CSV table of C-alpha atoms in Angstrom, one decimal:
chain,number,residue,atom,x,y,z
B,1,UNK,CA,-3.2,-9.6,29.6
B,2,UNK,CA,0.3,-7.9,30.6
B,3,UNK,CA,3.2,-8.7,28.1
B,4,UNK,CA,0.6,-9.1,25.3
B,5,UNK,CA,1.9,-7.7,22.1
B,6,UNK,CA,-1.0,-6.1,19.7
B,7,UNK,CA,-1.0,-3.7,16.7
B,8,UNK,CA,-2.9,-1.0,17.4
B,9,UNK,CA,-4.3,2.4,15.6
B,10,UNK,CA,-1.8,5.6,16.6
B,11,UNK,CA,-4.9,7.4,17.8
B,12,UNK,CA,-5.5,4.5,20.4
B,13,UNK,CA,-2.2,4.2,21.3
B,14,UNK,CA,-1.6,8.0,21.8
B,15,UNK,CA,-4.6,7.7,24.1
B,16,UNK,CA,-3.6,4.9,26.0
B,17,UNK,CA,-0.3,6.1,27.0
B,18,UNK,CA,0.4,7.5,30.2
B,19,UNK,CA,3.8,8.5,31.6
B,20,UNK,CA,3.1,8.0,35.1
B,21,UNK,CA,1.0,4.6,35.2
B,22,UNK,CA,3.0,2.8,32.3
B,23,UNK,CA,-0.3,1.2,30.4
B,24,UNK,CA,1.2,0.3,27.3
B,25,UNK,CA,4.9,0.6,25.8
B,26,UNK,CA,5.1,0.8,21.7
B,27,UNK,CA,7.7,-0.2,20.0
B,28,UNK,CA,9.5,1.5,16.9
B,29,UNK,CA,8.3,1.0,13.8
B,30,UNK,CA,11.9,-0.1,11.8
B,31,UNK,CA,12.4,2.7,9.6
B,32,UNK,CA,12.8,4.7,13.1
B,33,UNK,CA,15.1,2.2,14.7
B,34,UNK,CA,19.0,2.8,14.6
B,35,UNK,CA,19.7,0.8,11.7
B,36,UNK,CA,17.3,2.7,9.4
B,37,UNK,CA,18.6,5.9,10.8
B,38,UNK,CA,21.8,4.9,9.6
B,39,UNK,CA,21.0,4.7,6.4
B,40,UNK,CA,19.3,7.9,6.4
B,41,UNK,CA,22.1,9.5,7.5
B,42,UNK,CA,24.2,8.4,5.1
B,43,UNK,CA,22.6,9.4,2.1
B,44,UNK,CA,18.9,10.8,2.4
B,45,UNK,CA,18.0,11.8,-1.0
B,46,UNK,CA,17.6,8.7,-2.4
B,47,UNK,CA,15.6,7.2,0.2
B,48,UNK,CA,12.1,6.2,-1.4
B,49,UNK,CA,10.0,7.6,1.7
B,50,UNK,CA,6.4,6.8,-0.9
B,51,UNK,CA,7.4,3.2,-0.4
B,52,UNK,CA,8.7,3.2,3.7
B,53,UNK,CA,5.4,4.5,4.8
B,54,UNK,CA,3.7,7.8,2.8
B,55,UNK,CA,3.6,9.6,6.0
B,56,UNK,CA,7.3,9.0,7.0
B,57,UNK,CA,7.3,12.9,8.9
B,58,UNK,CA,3.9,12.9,10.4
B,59,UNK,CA,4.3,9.7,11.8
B,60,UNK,CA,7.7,10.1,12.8
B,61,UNK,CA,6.9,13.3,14.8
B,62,UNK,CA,3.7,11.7,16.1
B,63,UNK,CA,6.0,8.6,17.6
B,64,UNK,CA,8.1,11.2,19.8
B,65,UNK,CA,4.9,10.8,22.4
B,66,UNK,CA,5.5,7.7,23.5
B,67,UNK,CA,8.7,8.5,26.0
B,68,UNK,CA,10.9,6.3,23.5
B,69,UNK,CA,14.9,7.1,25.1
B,70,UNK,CA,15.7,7.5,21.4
B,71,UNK,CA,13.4,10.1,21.2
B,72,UNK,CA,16.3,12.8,20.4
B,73,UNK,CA,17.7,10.7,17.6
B,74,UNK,CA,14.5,10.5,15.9
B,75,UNK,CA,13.9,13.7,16.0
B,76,UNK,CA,17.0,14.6,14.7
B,77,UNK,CA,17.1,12.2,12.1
B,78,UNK,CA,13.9,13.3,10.7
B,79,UNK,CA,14.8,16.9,10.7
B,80,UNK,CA,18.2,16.4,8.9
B,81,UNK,CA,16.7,14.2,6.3
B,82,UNK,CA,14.2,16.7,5.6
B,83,UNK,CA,16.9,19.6,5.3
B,84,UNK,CA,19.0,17.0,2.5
B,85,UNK,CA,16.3,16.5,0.6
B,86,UNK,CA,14.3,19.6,0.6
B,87,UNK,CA,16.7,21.1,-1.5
B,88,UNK,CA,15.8,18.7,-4.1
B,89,UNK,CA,12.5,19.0,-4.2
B,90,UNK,CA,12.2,22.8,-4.4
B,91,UNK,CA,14.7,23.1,-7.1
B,92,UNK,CA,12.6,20.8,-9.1
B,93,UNK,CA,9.4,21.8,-8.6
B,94,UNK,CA,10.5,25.4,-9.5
B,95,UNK,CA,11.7,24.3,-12.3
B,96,UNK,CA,9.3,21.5,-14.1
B,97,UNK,CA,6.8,23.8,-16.4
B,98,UNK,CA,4.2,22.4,-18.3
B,99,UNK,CA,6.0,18.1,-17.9
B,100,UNK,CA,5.4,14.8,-16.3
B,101,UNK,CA,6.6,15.3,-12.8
B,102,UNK,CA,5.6,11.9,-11.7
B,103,UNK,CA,9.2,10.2,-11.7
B,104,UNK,CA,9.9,13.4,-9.5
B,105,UNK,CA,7.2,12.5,-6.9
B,106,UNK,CA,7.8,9.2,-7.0
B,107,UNK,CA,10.4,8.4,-4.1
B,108,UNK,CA,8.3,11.4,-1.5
B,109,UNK,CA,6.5,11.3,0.9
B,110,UNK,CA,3.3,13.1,1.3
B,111,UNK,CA,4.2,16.2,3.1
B,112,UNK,CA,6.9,16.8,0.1
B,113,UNK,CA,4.6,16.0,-2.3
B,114,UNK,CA,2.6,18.4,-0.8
B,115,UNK,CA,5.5,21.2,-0.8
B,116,UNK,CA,6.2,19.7,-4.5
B,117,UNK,CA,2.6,20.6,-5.5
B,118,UNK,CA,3.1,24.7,-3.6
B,119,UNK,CA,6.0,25.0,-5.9
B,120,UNK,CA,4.2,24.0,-8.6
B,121,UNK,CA,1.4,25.9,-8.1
B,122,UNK,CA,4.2,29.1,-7.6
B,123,UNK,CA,5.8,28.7,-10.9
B,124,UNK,CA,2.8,28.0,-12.9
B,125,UNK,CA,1.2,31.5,-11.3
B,126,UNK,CA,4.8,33.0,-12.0
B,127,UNK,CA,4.7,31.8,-15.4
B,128,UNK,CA,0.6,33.0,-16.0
B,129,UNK,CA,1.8,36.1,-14.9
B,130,UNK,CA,4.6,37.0,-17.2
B,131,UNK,CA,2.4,36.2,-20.1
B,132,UNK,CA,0.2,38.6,-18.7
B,133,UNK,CA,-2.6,36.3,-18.3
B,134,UNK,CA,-2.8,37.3,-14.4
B,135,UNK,CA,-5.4,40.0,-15.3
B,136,UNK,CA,-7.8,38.6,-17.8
B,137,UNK,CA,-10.8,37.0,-16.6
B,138,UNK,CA,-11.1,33.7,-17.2
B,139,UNK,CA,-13.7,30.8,-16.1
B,140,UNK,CA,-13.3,29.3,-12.6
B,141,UNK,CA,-11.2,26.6,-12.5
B,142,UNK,CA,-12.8,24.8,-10.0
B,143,UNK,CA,-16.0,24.7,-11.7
B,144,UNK,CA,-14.4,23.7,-15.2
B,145,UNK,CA,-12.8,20.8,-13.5
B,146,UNK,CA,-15.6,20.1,-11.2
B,147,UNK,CA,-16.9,16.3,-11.8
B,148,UNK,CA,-14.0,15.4,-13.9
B,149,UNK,CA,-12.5,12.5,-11.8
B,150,UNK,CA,-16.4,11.7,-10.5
B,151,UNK,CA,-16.4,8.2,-11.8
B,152,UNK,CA,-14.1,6.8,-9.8
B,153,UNK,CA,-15.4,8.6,-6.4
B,154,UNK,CA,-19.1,7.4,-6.9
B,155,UNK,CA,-18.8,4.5,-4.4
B,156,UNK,CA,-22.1,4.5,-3.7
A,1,UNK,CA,-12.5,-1.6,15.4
A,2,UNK,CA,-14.6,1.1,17.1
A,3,UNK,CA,-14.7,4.4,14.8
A,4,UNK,CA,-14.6,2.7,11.6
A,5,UNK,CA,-17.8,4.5,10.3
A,6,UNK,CA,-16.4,8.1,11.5
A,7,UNK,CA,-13.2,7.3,9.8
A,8,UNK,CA,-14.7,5.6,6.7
A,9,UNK,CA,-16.6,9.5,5.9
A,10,UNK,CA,-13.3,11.4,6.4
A,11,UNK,CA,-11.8,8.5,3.8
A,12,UNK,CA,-14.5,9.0,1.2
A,13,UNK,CA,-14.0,12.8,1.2
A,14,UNK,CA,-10.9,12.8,0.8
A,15,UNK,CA,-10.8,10.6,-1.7
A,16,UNK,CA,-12.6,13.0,-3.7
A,17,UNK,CA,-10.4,15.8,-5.1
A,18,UNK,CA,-11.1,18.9,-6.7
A,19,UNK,CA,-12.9,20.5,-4.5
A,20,UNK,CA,-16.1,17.8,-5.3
A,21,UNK,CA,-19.1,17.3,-2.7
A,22,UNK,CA,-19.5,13.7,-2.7
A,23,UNK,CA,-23.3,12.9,-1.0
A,24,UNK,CA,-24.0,13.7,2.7
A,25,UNK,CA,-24.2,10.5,3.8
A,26,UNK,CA,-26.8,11.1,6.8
A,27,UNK,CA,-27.1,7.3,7.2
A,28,UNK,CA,-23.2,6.4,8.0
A,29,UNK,CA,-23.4,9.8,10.5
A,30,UNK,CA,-26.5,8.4,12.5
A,31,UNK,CA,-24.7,5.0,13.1
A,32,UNK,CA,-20.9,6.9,14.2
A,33,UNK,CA,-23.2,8.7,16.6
A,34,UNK,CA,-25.1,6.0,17.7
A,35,UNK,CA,-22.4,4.7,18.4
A,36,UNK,CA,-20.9,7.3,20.4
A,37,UNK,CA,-24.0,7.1,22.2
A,38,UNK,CA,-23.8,3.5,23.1
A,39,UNK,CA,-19.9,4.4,24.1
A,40,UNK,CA,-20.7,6.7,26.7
A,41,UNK,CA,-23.6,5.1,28.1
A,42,UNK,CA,-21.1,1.8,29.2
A,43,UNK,CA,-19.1,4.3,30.3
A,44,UNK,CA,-21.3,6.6,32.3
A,45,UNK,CA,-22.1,3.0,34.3
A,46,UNK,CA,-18.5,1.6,34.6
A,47,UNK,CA,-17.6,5.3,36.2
A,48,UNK,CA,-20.2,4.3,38.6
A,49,UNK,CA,-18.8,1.1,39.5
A,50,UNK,CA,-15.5,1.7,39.0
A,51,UNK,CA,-15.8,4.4,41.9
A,52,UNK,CA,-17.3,2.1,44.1
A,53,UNK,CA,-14.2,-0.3,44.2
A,54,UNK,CA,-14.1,-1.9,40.8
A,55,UNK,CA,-10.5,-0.2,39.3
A,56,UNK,CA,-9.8,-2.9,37.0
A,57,UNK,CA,-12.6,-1.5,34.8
A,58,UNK,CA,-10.7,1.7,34.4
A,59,UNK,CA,-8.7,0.8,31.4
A,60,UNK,CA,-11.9,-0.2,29.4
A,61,UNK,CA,-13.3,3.2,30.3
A,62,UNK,CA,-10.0,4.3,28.7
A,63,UNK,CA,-10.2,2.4,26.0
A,64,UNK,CA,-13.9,3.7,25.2
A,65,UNK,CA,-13.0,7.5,26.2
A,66,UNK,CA,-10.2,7.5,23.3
A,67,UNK,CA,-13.3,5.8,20.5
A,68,UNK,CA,-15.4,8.3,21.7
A,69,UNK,CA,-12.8,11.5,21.2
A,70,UNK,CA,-11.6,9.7,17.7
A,71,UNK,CA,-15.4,9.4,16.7
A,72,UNK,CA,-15.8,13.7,17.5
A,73,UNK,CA,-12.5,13.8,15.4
A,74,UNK,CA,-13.9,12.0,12.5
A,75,UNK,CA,-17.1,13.5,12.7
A,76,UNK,CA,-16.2,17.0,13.1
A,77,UNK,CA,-13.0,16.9,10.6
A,78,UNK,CA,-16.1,15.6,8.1
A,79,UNK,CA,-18.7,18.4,8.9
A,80,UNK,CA,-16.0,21.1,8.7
A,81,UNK,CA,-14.5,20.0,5.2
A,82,UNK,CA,-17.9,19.9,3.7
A,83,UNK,CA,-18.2,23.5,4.6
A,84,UNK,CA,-15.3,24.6,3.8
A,85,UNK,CA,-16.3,23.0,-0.1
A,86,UNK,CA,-19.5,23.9,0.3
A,87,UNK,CA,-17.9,27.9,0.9
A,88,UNK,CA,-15.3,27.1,-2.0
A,89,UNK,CA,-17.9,26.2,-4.6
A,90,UNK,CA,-20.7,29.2,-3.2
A,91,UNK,CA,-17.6,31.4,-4.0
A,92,UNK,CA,-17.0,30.0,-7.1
A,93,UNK,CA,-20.8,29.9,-8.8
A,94,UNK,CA,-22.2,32.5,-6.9
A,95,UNK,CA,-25.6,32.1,-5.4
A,96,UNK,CA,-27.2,29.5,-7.2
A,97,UNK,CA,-25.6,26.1,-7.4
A,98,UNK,CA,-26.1,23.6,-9.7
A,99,UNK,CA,-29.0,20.8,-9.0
A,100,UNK,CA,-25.9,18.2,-9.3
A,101,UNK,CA,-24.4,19.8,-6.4
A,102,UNK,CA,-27.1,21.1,-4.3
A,103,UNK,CA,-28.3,17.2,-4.6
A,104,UNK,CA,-25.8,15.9,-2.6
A,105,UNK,CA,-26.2,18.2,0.2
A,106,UNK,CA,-28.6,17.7,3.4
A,107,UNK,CA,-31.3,19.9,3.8
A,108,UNK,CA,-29.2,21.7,6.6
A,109,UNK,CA,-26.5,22.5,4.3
A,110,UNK,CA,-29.0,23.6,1.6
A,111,UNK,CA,-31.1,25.3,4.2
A,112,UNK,CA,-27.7,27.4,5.8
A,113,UNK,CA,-26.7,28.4,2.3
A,114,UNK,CA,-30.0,29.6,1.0
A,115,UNK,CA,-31.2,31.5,4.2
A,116,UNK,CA,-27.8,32.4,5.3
A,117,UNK,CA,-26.0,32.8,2.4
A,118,UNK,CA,-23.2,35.5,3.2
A,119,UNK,CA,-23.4,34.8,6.8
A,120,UNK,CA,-22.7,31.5,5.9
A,121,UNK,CA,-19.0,32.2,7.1
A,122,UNK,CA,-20.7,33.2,10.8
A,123,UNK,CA,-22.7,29.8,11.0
A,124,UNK,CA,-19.2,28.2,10.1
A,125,UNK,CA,-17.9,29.9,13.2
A,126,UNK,CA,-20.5,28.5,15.3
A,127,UNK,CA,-19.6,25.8,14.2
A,128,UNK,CA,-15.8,26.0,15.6
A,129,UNK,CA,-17.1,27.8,18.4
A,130,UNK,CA,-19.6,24.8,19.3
A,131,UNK,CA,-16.5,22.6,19.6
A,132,UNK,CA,-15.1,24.3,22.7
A,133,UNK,CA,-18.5,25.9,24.2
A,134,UNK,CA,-20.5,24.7,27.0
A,135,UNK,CA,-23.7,25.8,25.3
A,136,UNK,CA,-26.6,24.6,23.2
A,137,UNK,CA,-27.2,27.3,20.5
A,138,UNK,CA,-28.1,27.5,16.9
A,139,UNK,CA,-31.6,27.6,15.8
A,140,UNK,CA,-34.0,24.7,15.9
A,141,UNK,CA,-35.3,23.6,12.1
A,142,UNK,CA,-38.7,24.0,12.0
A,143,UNK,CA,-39.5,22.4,8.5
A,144,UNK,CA,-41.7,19.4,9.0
A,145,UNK,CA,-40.0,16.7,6.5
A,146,UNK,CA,-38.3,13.4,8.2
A,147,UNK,CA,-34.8,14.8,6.3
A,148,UNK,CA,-35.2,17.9,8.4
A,149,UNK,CA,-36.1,16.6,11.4
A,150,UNK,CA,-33.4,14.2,11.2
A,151,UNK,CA,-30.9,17.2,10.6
A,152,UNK,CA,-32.1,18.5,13.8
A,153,UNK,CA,-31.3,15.2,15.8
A,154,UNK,CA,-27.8,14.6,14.2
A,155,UNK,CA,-27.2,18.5,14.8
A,156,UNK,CA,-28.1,18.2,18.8
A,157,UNK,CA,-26.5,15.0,19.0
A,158,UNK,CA,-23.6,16.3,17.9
A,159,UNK,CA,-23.9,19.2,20.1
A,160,UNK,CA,-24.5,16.9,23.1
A,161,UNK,CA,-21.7,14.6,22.5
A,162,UNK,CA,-19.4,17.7,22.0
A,163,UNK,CA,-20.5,19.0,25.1
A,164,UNK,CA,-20.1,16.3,27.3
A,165,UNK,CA,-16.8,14.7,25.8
A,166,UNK,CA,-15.5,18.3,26.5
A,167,UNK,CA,-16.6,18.0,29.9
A,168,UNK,CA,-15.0,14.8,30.3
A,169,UNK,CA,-12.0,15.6,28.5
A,170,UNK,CA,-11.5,18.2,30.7
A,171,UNK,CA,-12.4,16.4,33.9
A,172,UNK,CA,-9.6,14.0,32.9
A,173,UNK,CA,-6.5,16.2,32.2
């Protein structure tokens, strides 16, 4: 079986991998490899990290495991493109109230969305607040919405 | 591929936003565990052999360790978040929750919430604690229905596998 190439599951591959007895060796995925970083560095906000893998930080950081020798441009290259584009994405999600943010979201990846959505969440609270709607009771909002989206999650 | 069932609950819930409960599914549980089961018993008797000359086996037993720890993963990452919804919507409706919601929660979770209901936040420390302990606790269910008594078995087989996949894990690092 040596020399075999397979696709495996990160999980499997994290737990297979051994420094000392050299089970397996991964290989990059290509948006880690040096010609992607390129790019990256060039110009990272308009990457469209949604479409070059959802999880393009998670993964990234979960890769630096695996011993690669380009570990320390990988790392670097996801922290810089994070830096140039988180600018972006708090600056807009401070300032879209109460519109269609899904052009905004489009090109990110899920942990921006995810900082996308804090911000939102910020300036809507900021916004409930200066209305002085922050002390009125008002009905729970997870029981108004509760059920709302069921039809599509009863899979059965 | 081994821990497709485990993986396939933590997909469903979180599929399902808002803060919804879908259904326990008690079913897909028993099989992840069963399997786990079946996991560690090939392994327990490749160890055996494996010590007694036979090292080409160790990369199976390997291979089957890392299904085994992803199967606690999936399992436990899907226990957790239904507790931490069911604590969210408790919070939320106070101490009586709809039939619609209480439906598609196992007796246990019904049974934890009624009984325990603001020590609910101590059984879900058990719960944490159970991950790293080398103990057996938690009470036994003593209701006589087949749901129940199921409950019981997932619960100590969960316990169990914990226990000695800790031990294990240990063993190897």
């Amino acid at each position: 079986m040596q020399g075999t190439k397979l696709e495996i599951p990160l999980w499997l591959a994290k737990g297979l991998h051994d420094s000392k007895r050299r089970i397996i060796s991964v290989e990059l995925p290509k948006i880690y490899k040096e010609a992607w970083r390129t790019v990256f560095s060039a110009d990272a906000t308009v990457v469209d990290l949604h479409k070059l893998g959802p999880y393009y930080y998670g993964f990234g950081s979960q890769l630096l495991n695996f011993d690669n020798p380009e570990n320390p441009e990988i790392a670097q290259t996801l922290l810089q493109t994070f830096i140039s584009r988180f600018r972006h994405i708090m600056d807009s999600s401070q300032n879209a109230y109460n519109e269609d943010t899904s052009v905004l979201v489009a090109r990110l990846d899920e942990l921006e969305r995810a900082l996308f959505q804090a911000g939102q969440k910020g300036l809507n609270d900021f916004q409930c607040w200066e209305k002085g709607q922050a002390s009125q009771i008002t009905a729970s909002s997870l029981v108004q919405n509760y059920g709302k989206r069921k039809f599509p999650e009863m899979d059965g | 591929m081994a821990g497709e069932r485990a993986a396939g609950l933590v997909r469903e819930l979180h599929r399902a936003a808002g803060g919804h409960l879908p259904p326990f599914r008690v079913e897909e549980l028993r099989q992840a565990l069963e399997e786990m089961r079946a996991l560690y018993e090939q392994n327990q008797a490749d160890v055996s052999e494996a010590k007694a000359g036979r090292t080409d086996l160790i990369f199976l037993i390997r291979f089957r360790h890392c299904c085994l720890l992803r199967n606690q993963r999936c399992i436990l990452a899907y226990l957790y978040d239904r507790l931490l919804r069911i604590r969210a919507l408790r919070w939320e409706y106070g101490s009586v929750l709809p039939n619609t919601i209480q439906f598609h929660m196992s007796a246990e979770e019904v049974r934890c919430l009624r009984d325990y209901g603001e020590f609910e936040i101590d059984d879900g420390t058990t719960v944490l604690l159970k991950k790293n302990s080398q103990h057996i606790t938690g009470p036994a269910c003593k209701a006589p229905c087949t749901h129940c008594k199921l409950s019981a078995w997932l619960r100590t087989a969960v316990q169990l596998c914990l226990i000695s996949y800790q031990d294990a894990a240990d063993k190897q690092s």
